[in-house]
PDB file of C-alpha atoms and ligand atoms in Angstrom:
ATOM      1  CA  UNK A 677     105.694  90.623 111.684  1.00  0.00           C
ATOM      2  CA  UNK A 678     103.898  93.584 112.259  1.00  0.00           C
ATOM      3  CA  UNK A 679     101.102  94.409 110.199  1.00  0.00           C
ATOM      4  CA  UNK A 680      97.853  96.870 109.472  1.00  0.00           C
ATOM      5  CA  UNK A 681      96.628  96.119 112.577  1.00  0.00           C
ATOM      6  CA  UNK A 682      99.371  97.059 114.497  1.00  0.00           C
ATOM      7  CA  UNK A 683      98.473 101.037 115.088  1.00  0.00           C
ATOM      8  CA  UNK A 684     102.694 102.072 114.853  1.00  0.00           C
ATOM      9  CA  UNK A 685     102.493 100.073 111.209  1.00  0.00           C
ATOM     10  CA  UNK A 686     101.619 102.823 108.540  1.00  0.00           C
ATOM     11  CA  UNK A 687     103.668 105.776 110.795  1.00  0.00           C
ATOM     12  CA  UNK A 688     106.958 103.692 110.926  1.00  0.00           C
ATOM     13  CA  UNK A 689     106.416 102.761 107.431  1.00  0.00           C
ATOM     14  CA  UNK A 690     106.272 106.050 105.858  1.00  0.00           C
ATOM     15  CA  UNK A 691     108.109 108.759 108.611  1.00  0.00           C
ATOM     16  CA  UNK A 692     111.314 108.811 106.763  1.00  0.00           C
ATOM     17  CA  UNK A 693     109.354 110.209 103.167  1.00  0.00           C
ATOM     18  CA  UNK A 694     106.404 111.183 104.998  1.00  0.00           C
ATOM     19  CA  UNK A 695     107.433 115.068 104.941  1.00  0.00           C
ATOM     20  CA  UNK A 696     108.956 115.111 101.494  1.00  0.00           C
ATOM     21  CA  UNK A 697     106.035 113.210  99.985  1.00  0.00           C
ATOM     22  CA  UNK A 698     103.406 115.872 101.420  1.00  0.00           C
ATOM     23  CA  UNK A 699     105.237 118.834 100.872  1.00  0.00           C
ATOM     24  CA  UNK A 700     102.951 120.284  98.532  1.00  0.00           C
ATOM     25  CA  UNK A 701     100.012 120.234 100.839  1.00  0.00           C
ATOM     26  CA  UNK A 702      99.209 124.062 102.707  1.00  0.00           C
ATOM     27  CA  UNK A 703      98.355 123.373 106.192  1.00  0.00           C
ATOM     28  CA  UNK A 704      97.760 127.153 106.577  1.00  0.00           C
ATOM     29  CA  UNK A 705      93.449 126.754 105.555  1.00  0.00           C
ATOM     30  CA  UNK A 706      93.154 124.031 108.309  1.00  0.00           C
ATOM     31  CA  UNK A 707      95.082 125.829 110.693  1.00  0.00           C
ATOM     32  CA  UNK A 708      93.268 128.926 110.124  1.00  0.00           C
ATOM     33  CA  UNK A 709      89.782 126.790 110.687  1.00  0.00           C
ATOM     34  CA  UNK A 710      91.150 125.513 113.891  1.00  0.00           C
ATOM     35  CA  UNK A 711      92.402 128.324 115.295  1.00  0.00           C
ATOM     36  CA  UNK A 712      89.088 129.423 115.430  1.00  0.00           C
ATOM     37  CA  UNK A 713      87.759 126.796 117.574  1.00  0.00           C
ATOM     38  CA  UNK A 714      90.604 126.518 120.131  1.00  0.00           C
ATOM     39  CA  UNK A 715      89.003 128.743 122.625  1.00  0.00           C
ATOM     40  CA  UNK A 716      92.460 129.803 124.449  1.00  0.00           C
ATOM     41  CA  UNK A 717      92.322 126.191 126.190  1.00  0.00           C
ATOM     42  CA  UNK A 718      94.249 123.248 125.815  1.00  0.00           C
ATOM     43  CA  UNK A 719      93.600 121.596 122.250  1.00  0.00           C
ATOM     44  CA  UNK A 720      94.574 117.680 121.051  1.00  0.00           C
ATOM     45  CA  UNK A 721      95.501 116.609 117.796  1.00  0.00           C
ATOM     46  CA  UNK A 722      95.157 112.674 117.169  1.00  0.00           C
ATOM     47  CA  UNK A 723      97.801 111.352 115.202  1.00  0.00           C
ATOM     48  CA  UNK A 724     100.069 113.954 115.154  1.00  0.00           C
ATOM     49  CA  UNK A 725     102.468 112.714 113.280  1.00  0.00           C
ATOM     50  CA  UNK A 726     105.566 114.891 111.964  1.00  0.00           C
ATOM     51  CA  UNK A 727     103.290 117.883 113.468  1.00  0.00           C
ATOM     52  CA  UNK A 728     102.298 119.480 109.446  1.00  0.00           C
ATOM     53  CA  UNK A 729      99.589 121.210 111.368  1.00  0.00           C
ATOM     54  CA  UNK A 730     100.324 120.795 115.183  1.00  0.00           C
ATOM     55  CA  UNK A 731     103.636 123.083 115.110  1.00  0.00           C
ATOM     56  CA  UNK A 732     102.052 126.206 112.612  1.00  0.00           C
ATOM     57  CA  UNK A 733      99.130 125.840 115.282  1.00  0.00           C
ATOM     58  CA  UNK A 734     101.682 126.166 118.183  1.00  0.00           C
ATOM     59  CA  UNK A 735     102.930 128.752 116.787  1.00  0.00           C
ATOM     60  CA  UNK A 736      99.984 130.907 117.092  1.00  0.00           C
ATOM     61  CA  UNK A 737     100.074 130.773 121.045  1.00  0.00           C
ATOM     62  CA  UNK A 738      98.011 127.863 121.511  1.00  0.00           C
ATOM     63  CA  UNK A 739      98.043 124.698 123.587  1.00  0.00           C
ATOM     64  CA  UNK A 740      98.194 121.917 121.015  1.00  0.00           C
ATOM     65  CA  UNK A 741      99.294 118.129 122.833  1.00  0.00           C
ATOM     66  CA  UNK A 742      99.133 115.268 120.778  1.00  0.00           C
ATOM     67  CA  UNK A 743      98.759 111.444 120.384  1.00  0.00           C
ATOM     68  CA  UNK A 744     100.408 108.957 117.664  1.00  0.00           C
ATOM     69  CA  UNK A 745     101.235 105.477 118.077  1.00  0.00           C
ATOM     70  CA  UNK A 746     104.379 105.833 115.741  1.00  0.00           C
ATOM     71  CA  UNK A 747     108.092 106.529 118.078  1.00  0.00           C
ATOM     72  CA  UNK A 748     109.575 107.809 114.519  1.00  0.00           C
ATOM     73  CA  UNK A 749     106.661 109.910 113.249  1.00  0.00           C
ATOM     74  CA  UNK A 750     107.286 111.364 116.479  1.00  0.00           C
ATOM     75  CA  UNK A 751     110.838 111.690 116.079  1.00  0.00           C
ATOM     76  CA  UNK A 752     110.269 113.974 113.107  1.00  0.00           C
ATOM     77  CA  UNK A 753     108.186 116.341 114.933  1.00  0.00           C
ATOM     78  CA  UNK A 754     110.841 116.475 117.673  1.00  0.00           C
ATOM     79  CA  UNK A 755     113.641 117.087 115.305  1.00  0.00           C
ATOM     80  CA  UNK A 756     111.873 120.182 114.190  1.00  0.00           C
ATOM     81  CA  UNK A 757     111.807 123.928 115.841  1.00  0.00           C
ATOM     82  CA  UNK A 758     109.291 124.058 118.632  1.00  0.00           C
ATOM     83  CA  UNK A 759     108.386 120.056 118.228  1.00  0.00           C
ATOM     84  CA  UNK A 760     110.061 119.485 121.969  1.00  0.00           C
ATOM     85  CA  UNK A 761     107.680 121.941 123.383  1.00  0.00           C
ATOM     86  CA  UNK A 762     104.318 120.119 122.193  1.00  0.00           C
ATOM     87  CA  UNK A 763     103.332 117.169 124.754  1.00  0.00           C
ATOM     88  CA  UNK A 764     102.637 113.885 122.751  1.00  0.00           C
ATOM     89  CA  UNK A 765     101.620 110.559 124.141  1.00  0.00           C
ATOM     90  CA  UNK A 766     102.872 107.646 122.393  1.00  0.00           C
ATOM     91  CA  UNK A 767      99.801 105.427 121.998  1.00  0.00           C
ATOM     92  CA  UNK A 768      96.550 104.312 120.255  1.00  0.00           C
ATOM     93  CA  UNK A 769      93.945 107.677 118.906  1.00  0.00           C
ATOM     94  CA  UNK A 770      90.974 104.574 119.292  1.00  0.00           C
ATOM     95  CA  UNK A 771      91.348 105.113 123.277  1.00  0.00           C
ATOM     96  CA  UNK A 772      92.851 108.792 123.570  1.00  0.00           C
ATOM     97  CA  UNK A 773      95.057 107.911 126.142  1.00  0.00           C
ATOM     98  CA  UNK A 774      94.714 111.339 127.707  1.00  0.00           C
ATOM     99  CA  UNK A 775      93.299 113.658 130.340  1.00  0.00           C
ATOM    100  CA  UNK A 776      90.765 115.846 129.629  1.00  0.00           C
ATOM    101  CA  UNK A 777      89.677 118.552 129.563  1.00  0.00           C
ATOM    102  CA  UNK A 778      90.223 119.902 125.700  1.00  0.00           C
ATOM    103  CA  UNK A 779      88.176 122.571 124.259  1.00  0.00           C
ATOM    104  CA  UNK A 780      88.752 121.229 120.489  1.00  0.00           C
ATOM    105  CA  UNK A 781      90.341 117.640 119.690  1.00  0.00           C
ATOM    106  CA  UNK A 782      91.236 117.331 116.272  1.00  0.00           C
ATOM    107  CA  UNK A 783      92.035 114.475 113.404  1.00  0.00           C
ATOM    108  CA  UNK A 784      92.439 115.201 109.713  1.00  0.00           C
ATOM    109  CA  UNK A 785      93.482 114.077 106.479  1.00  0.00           C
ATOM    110  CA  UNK A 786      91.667 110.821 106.437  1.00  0.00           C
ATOM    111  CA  UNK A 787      93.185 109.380 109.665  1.00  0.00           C
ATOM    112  CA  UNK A 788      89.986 107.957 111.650  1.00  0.00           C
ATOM    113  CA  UNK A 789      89.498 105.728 108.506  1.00  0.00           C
ATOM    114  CA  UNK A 790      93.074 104.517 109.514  1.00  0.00           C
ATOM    115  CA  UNK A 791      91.171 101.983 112.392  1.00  0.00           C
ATOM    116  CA  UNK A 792      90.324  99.712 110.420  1.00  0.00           C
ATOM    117  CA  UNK A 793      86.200  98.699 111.443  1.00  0.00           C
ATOM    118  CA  UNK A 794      83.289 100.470 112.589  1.00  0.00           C
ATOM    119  CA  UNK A 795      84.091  99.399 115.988  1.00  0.00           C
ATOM    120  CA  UNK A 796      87.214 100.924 116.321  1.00  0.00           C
ATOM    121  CA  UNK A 797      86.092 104.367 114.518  1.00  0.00           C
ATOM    122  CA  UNK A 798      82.958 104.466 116.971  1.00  0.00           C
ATOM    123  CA  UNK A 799      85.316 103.643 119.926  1.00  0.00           C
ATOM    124  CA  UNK A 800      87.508 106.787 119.005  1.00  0.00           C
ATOM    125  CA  UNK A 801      84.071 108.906 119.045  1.00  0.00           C
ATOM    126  CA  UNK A 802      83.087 107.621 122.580  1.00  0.00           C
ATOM    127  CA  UNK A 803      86.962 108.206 123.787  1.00  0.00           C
ATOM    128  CA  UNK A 804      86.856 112.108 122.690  1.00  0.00           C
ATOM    129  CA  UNK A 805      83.702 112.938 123.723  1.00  0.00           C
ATOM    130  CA  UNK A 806      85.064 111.646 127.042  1.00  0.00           C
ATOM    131  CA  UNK A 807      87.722 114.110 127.352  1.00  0.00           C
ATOM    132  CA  UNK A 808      85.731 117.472 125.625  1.00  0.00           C
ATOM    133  CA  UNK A 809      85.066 119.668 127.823  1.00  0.00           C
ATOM    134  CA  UNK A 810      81.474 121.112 127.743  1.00  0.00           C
ATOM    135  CA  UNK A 811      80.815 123.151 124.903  1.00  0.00           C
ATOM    136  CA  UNK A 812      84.091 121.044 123.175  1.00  0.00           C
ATOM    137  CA  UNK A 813      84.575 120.268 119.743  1.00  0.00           C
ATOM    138  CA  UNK A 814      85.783 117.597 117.541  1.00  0.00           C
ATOM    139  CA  UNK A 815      86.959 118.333 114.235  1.00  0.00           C
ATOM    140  CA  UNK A 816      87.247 115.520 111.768  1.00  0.00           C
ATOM    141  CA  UNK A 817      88.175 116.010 107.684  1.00  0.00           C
ATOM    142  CA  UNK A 818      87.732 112.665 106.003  1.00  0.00           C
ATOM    143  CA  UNK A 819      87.134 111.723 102.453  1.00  0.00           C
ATOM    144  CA  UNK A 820      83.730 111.143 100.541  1.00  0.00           C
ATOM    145  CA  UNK A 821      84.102 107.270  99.433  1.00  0.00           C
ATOM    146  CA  UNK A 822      84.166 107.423  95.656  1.00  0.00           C
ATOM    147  CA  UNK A 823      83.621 103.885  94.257  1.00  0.00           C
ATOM    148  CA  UNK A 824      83.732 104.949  90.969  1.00  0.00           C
ATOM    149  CA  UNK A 825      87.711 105.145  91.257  1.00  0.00           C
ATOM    150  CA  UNK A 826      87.815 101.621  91.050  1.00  0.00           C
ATOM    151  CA  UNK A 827      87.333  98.978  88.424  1.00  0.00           C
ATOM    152  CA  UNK A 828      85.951  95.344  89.180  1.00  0.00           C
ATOM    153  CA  UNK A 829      87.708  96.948  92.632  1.00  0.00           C
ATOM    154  CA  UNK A 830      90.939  97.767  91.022  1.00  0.00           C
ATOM    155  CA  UNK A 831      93.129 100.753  90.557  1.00  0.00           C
ATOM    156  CA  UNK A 832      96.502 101.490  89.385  1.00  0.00           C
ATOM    157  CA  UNK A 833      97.983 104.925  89.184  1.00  0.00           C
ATOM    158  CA  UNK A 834     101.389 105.949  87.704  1.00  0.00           C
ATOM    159  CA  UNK A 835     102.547 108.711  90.703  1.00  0.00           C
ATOM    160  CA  UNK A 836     105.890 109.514  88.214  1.00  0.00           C
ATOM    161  CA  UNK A 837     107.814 108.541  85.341  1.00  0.00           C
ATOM    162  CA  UNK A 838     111.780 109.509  85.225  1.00  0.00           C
ATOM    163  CA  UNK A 839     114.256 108.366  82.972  1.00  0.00           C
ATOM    164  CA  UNK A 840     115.248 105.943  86.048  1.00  0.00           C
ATOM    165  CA  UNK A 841     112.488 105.206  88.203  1.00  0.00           C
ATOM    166  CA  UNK A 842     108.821 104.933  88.257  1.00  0.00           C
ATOM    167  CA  UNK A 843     106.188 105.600  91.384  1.00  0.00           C
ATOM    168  CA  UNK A 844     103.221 103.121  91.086  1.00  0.00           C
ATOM    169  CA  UNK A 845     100.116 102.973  93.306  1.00  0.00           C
ATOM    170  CA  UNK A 846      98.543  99.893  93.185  1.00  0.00           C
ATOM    171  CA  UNK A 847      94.942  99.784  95.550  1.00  0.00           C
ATOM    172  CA  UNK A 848      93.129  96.821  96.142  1.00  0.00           C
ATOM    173  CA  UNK A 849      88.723  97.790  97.116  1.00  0.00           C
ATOM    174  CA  UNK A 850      86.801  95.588  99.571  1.00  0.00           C
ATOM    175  CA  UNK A 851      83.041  96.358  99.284  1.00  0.00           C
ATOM    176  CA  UNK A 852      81.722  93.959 102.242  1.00  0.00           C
ATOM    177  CA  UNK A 853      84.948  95.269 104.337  1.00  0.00           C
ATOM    178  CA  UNK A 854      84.385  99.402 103.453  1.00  0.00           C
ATOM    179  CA  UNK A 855      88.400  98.655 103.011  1.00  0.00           C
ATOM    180  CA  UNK A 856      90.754  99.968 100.324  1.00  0.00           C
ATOM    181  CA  UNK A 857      94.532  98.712 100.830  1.00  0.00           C
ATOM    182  CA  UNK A 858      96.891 100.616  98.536  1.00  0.00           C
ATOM    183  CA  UNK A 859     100.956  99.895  98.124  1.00  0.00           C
ATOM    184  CA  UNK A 860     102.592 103.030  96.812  1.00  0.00           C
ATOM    185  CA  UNK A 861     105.405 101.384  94.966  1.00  0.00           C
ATOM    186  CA  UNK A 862     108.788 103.192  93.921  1.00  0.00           C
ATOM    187  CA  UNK A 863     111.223 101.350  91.496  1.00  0.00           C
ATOM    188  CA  UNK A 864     114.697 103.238  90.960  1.00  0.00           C
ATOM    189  CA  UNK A 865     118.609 102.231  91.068  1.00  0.00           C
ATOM    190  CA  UNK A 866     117.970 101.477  94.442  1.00  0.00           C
ATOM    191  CA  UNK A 867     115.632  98.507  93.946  1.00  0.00           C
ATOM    192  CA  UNK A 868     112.019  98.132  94.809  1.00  0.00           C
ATOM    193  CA  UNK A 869     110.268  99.761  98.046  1.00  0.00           C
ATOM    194  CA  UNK A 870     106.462  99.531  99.467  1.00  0.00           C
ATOM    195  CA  UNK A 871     105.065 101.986 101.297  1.00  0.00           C
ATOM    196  CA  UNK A 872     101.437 100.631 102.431  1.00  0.00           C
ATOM    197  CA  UNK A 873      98.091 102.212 103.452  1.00  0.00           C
ATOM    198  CA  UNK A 874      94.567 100.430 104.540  1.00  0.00           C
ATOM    199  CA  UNK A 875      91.521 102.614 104.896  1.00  0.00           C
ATOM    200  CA  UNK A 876      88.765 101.664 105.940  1.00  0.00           C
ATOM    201  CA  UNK A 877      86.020 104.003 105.100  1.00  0.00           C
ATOM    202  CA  UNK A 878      82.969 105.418 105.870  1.00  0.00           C
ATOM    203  CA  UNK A 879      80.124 107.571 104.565  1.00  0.00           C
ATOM    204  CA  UNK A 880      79.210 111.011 106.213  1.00  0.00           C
ATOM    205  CA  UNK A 881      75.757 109.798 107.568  1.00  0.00           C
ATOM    206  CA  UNK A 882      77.536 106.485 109.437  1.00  0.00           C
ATOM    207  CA  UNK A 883      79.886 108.931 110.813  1.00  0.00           C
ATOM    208  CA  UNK A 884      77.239 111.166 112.255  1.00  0.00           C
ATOM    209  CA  UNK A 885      75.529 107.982 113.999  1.00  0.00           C
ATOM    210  CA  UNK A 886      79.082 107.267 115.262  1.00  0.00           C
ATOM    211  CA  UNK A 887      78.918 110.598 116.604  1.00  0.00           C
ATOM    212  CA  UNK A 888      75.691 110.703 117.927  1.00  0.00           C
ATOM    213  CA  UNK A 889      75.790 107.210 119.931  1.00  0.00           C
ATOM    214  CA  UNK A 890      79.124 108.894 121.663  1.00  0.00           C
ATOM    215  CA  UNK A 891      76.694 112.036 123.184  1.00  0.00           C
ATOM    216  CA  UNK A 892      78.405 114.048 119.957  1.00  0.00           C
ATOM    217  CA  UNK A 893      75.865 116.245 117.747  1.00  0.00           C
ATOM    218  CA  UNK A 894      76.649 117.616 113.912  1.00  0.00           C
ATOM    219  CA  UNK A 895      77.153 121.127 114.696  1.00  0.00           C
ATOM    220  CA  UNK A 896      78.801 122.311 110.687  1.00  0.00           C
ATOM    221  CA  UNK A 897      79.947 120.122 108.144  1.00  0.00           C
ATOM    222  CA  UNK A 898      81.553 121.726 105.274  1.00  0.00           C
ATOM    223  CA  UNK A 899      83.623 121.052 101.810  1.00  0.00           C
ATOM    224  CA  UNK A 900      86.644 121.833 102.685  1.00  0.00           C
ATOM    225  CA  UNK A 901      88.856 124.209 105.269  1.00  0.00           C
ATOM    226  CA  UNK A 902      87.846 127.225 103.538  1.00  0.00           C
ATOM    227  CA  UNK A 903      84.094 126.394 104.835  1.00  0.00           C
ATOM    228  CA  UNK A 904      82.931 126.070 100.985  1.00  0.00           C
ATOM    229  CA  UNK A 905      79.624 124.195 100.851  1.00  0.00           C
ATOM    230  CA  UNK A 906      78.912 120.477 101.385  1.00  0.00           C
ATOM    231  CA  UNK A 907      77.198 119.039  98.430  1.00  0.00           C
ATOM    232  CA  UNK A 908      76.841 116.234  96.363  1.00  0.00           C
ATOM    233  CA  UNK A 909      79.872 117.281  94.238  1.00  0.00           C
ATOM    234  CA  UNK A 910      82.495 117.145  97.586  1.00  0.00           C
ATOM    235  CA  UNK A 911      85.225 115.146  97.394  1.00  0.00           C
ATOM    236  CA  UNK A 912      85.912 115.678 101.243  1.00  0.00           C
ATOM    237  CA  UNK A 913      84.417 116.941 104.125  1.00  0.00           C
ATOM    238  CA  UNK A 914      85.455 119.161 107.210  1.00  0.00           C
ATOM    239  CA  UNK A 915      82.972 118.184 110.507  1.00  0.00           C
ATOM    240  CA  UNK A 916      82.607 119.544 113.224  1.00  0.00           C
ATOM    241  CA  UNK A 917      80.708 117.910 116.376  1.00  0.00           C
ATOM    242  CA  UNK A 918      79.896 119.352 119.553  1.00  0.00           C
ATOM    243  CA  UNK A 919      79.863 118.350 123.063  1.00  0.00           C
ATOM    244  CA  UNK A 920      76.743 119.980 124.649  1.00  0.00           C
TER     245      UNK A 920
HETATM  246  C1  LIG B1128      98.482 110.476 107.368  1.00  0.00           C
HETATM  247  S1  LIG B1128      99.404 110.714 108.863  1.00  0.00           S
HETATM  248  C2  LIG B1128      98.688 112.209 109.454  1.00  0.00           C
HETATM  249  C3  LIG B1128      99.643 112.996 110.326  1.00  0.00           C
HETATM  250  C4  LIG B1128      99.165 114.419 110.634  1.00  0.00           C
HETATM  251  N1  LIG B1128      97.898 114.421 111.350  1.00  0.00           N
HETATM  252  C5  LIG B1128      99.042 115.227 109.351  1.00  0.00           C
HETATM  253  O1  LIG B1128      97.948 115.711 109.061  1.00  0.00           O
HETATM  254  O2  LIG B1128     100.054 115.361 108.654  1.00  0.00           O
HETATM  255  C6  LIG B1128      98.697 109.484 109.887  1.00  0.00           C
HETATM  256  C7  LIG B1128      99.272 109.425 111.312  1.00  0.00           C
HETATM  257  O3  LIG B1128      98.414 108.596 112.077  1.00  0.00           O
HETATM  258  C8  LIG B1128      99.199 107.833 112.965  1.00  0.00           C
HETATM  259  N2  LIG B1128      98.355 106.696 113.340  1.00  0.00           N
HETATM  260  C9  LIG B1128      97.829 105.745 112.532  1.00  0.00           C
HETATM  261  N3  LIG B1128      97.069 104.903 113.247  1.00  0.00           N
HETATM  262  C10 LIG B1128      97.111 105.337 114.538  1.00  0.00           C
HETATM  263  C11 LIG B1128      96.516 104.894 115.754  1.00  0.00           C
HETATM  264  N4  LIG B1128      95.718 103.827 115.793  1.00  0.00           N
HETATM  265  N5  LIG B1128      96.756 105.599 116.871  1.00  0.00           N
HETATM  266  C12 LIG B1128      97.564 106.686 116.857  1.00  0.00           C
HETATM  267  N6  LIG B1128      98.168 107.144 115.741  1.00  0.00           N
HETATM  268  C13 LIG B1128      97.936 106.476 114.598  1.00  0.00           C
HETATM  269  C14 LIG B1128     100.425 107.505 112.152  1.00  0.00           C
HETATM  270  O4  LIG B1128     101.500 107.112 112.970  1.00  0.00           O
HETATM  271  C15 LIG B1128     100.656 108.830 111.434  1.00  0.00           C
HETATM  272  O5  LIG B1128     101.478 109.677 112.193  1.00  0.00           O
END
């Protein structure tokens, strides 16, 4: 049975809610941020998905291809206006099965902490700075680990309460691992379904080393799309490294 470390695993899991369940998040800031860095060349999104940001990008004249291991997250984006036009490889984002050169490369909302060790996050570093062109970029927005969500490595959330069904997100923490496995849980007149995530984090600074062992340097790092400061009080971070 497939599992987490199958890379389709989370995308075939969740493309039939995926849109629905992210509907509330703008992808105009990010698009607007990378935009700016595309340079009028060709530009590469890693895990693409259902295209949230790929297909507003697209629509401002540029070059986005893509890359996602998941046939029906894929689907999604193809079902969609302009989603036929946009190239996408079906395949793994640790080895960017793809031919260079790109002038940004691009993966957001958390998804490098979707490979699951340090190995496989570094491996992804080495494989884009293979295909940058000189004077490329990679973007990357990720999460800033926040232990203090958890107790004794626990947490459970109630997502929403109807008078018929209840959303529950249940996440397990794995100190020695950097690994948080969550089960977002919906109970309704339909019975019980799981929809499952495993992250495996990382702080800023590791990522940077990541970066730097793959020929990548730190060019901005900032709080969010709308380039607010990086601080101590960021719950997220927006990076950008660059290919000298
Ligand atoms: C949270 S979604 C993000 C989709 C899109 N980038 C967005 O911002 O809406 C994560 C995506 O990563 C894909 N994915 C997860 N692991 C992957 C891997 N190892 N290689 C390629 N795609 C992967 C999933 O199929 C899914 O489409």
């Amino acid at each position: 049975m497939p599992g987490f470390d199958d890379p389709a695993f989370y995308g075939d899991r969740w493309a039939d809610v995926y849109d629905e369940h992210h509907a509330q998040m703008d992808p105009a800031p990010a698009v607007e941020f990378l935009a700016g860095l595309a340079g009028g060349v060709r530009v590469l999104e890693l895990a693409i998905g259902t295209g949230r940001v790929a297909l507003p990008l697209a629509g401002r004249g540029i070059a986005v291809e893509g890359i996602d291991a998941s046939e029906a997250m894929v689907e999604r984006l193809r079902a969609k206006p302009g989603g036929e036009l946009i190239p996408v490889v079906i395949g793994d984002m640790a080895q960017v099965p793809a031919r260079g050169p790109f002038s940004l490369v691009y993966l957001i909302f958390n998804t490098l902490f979707g490979l699951l060790s340090q190995a496989r996050q570094a491996e992804c570093f080495r494989n884009v700075a293979r295909v940058l062109g000189p004077g490329g970029v990679f973007v990357i927005e990720c999460f800033v680990p926040d232990l203090t969500r958890f107790d004794r490595d626990q947490r459970v959330q109630a997502r929403a309460v109807t008078e018929d069904s209840a959303i529950l997100e249940v996440s397990r923490h794995d100190a020695a691992q950097q690994r948080i496995i969550t089960q977002m849980i919906t109970f309704d007149g339909h019975g019980t379904r799981l929809r499952p995530v495993a992250l495996r984090y990382s702080w800023p600074s590791e990522l940077d080393l990541m970066a730097q062992q793959a020929s990548l340097r730190l060019r901005e790092r900032h709080g969010g799309w709308d380039r607010r400061p990086f601080d101590s009080s960021s719950a997220g971070h927006v990076s950008v490294y660059q290919r000298d």
